[in-house]
PDB file of C-alpha atoms in Angstrom:
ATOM      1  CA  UNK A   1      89.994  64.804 140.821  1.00 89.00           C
ATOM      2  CA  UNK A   2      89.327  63.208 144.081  1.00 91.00           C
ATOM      3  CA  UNK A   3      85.594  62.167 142.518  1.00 94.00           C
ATOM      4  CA  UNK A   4      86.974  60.968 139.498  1.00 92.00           C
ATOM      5  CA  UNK A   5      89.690  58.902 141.263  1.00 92.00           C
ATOM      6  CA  UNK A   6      86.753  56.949 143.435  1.00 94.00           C
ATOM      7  CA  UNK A   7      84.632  56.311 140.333  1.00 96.00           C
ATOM      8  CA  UNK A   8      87.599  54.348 138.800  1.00 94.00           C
ATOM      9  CA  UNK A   9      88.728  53.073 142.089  1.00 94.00           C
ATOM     10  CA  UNK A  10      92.225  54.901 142.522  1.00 92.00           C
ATOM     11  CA  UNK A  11      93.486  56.012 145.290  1.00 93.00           C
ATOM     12  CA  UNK A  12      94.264  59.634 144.742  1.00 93.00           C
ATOM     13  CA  UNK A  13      97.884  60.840 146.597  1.00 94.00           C
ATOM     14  CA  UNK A  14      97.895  64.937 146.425  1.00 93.00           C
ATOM     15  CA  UNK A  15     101.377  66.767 147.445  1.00 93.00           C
ATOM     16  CA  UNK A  16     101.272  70.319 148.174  1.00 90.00           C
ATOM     17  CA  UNK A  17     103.898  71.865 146.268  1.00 94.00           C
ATOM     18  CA  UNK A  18     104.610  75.462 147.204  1.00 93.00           C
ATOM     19  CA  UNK A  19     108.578  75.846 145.958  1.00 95.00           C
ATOM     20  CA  UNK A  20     110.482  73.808 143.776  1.00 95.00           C
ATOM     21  CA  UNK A  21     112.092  72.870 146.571  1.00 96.00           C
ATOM     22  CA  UNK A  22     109.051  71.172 147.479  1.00 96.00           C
ATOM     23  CA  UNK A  23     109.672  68.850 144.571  1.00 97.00           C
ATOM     24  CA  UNK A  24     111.833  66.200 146.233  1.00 96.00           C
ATOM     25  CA  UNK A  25     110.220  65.286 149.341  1.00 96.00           C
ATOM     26  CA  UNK A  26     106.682  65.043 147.282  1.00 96.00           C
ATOM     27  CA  UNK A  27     108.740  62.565 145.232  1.00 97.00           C
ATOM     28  CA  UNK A  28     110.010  60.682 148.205  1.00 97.00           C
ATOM     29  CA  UNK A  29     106.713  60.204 149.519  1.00 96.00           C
ATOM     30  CA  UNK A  30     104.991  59.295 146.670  1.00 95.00           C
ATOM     31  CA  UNK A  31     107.578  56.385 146.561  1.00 95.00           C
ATOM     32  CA  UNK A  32     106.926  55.399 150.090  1.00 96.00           C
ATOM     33  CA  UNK A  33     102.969  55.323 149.126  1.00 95.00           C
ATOM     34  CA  UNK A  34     103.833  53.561 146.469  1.00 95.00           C
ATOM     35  CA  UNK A  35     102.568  55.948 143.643  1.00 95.00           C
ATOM     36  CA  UNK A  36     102.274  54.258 140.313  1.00 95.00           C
ATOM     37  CA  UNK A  37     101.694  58.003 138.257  1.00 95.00           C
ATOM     38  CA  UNK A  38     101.316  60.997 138.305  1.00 95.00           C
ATOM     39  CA  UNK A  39      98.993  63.837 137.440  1.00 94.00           C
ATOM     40  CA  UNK A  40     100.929  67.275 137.189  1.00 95.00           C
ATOM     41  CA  UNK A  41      98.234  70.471 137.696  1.00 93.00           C
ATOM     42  CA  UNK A  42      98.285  73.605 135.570  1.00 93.00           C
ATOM     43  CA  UNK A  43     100.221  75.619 138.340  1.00 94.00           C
ATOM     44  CA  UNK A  44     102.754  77.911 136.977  1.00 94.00           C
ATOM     45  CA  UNK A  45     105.701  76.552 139.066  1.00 95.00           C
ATOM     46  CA  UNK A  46     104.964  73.183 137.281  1.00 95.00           C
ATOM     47  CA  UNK A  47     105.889  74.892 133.858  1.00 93.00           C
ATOM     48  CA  UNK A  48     108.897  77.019 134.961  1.00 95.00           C
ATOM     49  CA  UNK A  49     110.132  74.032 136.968  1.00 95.00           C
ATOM     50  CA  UNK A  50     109.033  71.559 133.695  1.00 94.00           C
ATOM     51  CA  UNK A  51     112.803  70.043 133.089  1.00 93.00           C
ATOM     52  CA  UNK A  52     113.357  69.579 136.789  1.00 95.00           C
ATOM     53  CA  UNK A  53     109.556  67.814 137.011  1.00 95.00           C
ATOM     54  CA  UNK A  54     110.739  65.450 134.602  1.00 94.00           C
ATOM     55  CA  UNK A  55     113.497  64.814 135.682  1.00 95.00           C
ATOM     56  CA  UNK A  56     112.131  63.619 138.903  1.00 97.00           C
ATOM     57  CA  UNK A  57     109.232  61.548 137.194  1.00 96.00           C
ATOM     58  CA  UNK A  58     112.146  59.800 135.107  1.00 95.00           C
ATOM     59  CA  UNK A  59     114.043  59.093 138.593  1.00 96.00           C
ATOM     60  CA  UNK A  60     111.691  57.750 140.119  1.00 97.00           C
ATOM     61  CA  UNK A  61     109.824  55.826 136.930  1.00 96.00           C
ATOM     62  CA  UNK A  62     106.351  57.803 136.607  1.00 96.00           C
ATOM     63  CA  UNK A  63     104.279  57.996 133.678  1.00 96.00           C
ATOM     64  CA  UNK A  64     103.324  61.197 134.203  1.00 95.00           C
ATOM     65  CA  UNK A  65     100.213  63.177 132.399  1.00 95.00           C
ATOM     66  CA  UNK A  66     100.666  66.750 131.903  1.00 95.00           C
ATOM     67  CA  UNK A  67      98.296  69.622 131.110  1.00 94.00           C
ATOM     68  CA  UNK A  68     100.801  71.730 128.518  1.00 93.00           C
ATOM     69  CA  UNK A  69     102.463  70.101 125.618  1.00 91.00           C
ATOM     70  CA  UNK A  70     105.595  72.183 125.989  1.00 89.00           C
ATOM     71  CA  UNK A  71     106.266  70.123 129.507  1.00 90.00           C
ATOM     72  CA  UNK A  72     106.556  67.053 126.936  1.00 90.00           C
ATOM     73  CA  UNK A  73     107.753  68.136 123.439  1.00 86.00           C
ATOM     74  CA  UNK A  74     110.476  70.612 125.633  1.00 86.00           C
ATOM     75  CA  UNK A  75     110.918  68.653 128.824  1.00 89.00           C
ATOM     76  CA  UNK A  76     110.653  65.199 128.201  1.00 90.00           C
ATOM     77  CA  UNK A  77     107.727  64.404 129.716  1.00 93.00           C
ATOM     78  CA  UNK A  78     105.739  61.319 128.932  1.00 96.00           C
ATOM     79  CA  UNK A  79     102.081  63.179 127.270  1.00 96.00           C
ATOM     80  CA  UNK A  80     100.235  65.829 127.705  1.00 96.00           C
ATOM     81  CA  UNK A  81      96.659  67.070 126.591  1.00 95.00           C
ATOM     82  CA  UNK A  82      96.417  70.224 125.824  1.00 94.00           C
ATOM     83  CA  UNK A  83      94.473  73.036 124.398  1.00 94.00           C
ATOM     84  CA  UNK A  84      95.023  72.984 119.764  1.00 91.00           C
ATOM     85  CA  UNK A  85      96.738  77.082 120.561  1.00 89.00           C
ATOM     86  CA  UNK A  86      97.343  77.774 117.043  1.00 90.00           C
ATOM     87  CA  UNK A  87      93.207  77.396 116.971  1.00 92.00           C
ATOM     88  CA  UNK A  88      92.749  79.715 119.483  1.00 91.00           C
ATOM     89  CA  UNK A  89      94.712  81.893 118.200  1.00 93.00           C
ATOM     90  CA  UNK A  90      92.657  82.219 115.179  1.00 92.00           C
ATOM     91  CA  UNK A  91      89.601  82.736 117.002  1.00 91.00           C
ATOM     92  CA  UNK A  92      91.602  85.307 118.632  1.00 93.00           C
ATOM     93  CA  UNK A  93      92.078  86.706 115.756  1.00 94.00           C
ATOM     94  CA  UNK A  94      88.373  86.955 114.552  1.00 93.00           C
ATOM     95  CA  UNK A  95      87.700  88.526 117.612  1.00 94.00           C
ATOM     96  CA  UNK A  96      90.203  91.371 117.310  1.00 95.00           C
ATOM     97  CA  UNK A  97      88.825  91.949 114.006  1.00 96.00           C
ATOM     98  CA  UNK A  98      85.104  92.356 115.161  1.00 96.00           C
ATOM     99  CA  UNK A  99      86.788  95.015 118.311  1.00 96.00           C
ATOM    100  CA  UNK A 100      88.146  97.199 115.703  1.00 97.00           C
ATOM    101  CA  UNK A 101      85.166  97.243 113.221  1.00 97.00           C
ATOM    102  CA  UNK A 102      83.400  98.312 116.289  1.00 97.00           C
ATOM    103  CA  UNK A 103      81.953  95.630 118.156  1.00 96.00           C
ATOM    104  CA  UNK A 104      82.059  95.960 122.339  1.00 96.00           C
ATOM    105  CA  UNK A 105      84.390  93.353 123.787  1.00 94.00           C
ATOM    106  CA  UNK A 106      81.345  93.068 126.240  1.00 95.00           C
ATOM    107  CA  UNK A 107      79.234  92.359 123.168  1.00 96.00           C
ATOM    108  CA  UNK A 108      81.145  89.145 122.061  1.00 95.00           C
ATOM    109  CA  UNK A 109      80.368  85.668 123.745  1.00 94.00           C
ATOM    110  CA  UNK A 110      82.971  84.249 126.311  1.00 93.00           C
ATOM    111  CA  UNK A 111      84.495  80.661 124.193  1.00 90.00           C
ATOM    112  CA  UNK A 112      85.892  77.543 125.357  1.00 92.00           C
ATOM    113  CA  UNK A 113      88.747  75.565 123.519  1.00 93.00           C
ATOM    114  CA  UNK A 114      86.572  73.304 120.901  1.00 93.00           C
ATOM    115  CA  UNK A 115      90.286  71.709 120.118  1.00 94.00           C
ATOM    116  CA  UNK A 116      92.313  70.190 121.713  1.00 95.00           C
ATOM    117  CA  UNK A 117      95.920  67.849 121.255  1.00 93.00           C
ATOM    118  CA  UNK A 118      97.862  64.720 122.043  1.00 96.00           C
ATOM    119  CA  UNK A 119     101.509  64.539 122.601  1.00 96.00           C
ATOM    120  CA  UNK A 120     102.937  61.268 123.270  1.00 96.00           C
ATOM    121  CA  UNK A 121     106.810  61.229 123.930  1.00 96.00           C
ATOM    122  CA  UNK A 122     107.812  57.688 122.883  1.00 96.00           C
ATOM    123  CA  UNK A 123     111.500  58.135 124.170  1.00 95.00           C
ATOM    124  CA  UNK A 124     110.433  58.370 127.538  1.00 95.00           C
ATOM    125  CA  UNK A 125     107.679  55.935 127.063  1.00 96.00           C
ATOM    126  CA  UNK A 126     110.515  53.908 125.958  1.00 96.00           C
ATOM    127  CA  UNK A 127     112.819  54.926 129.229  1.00 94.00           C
ATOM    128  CA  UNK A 128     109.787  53.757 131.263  1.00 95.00           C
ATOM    129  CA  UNK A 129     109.415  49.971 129.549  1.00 95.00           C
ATOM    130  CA  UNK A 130     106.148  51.433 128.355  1.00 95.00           C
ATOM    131  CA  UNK A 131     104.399  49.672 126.103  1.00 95.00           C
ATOM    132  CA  UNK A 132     101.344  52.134 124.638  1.00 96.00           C
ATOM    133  CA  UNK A 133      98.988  50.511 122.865  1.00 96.00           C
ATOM    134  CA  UNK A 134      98.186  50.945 118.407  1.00 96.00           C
ATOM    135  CA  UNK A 135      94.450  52.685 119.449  1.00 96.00           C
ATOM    136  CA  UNK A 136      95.828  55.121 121.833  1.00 96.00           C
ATOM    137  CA  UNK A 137      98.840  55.979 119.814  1.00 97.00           C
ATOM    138  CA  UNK A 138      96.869  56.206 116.842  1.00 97.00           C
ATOM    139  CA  UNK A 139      94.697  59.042 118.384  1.00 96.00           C
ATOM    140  CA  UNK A 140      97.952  61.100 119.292  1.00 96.00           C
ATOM    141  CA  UNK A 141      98.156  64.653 117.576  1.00 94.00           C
ATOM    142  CA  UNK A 142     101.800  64.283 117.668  1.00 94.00           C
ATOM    143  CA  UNK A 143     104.236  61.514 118.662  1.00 96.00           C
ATOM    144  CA  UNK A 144     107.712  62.667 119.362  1.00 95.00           C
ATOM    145  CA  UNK A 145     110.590  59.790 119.264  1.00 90.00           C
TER     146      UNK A 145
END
């Protein structure tokens, strides 16, 4: 991240967050730095906690991206990019029916997501005074208003 953020010239704030009581103070000093976004990680406590996240992100008005659609289509969050699951789970599916015709798990070839989605929450786009552009919209998977 901290690569990416110097090729486009942003200056990349990272809180530690080990508890969601972490959540506040990260918050707080991401104000006082004057954080314009955010970026939320693929942690686990960033799921469970999702409502509370967005709460926060609302409070203290960040567009924030997120890595599972459920943290926007469930939480409110702004828009994520995520992995397309019900296409996984099909090529799940191929694979369990290769395993019992008698193929060796070991035998079949690790895959990465080829698919992936959009979700663009307009509301709190909206609650922001976001204005997202035709283009970008246009290449959402799903917008939720």
């Amino acid at each position: 991240m901290q690569q990416a953020a110097d090729s486009l010239g942003v200056t990349l704030q990272i809180h530690e967050i080990q508890t969601a009581d972490d959540l506040p103070a990260a918050f707080d000093a991401g104000a006082k730095e004057r954080a314009e976004g955010l970026i939320v990680t693929a942690e686990s406590i960033f799921v469970v906690q999702r409502a509370r996240l967005s709460e926060l992100a609302a409070r203290y008005r960040l567009p924030a991206m997120y890595p599972y659609t459920i943290q926007v289509a469930d939480a409110g969050g702004l828009m994520a990019y995520d992995v397309d699951y019900p296409d996984l789970e099909r090529r799940a599916a191929t694979y369990v029916d290769r395993i019992l015709k008698g193929t060796k798990p070991s035998d079949l070839p690790v895959q990465q997501p080829t698919k992936f989605a959009l979700v663009i929450n307009l509301k709190t786009a909206k609650s922001l005074g976001l204005t997202i552009s035709e283009s970008f919209l246009l290449r959402a998977d799903q917008l939720i208003e």
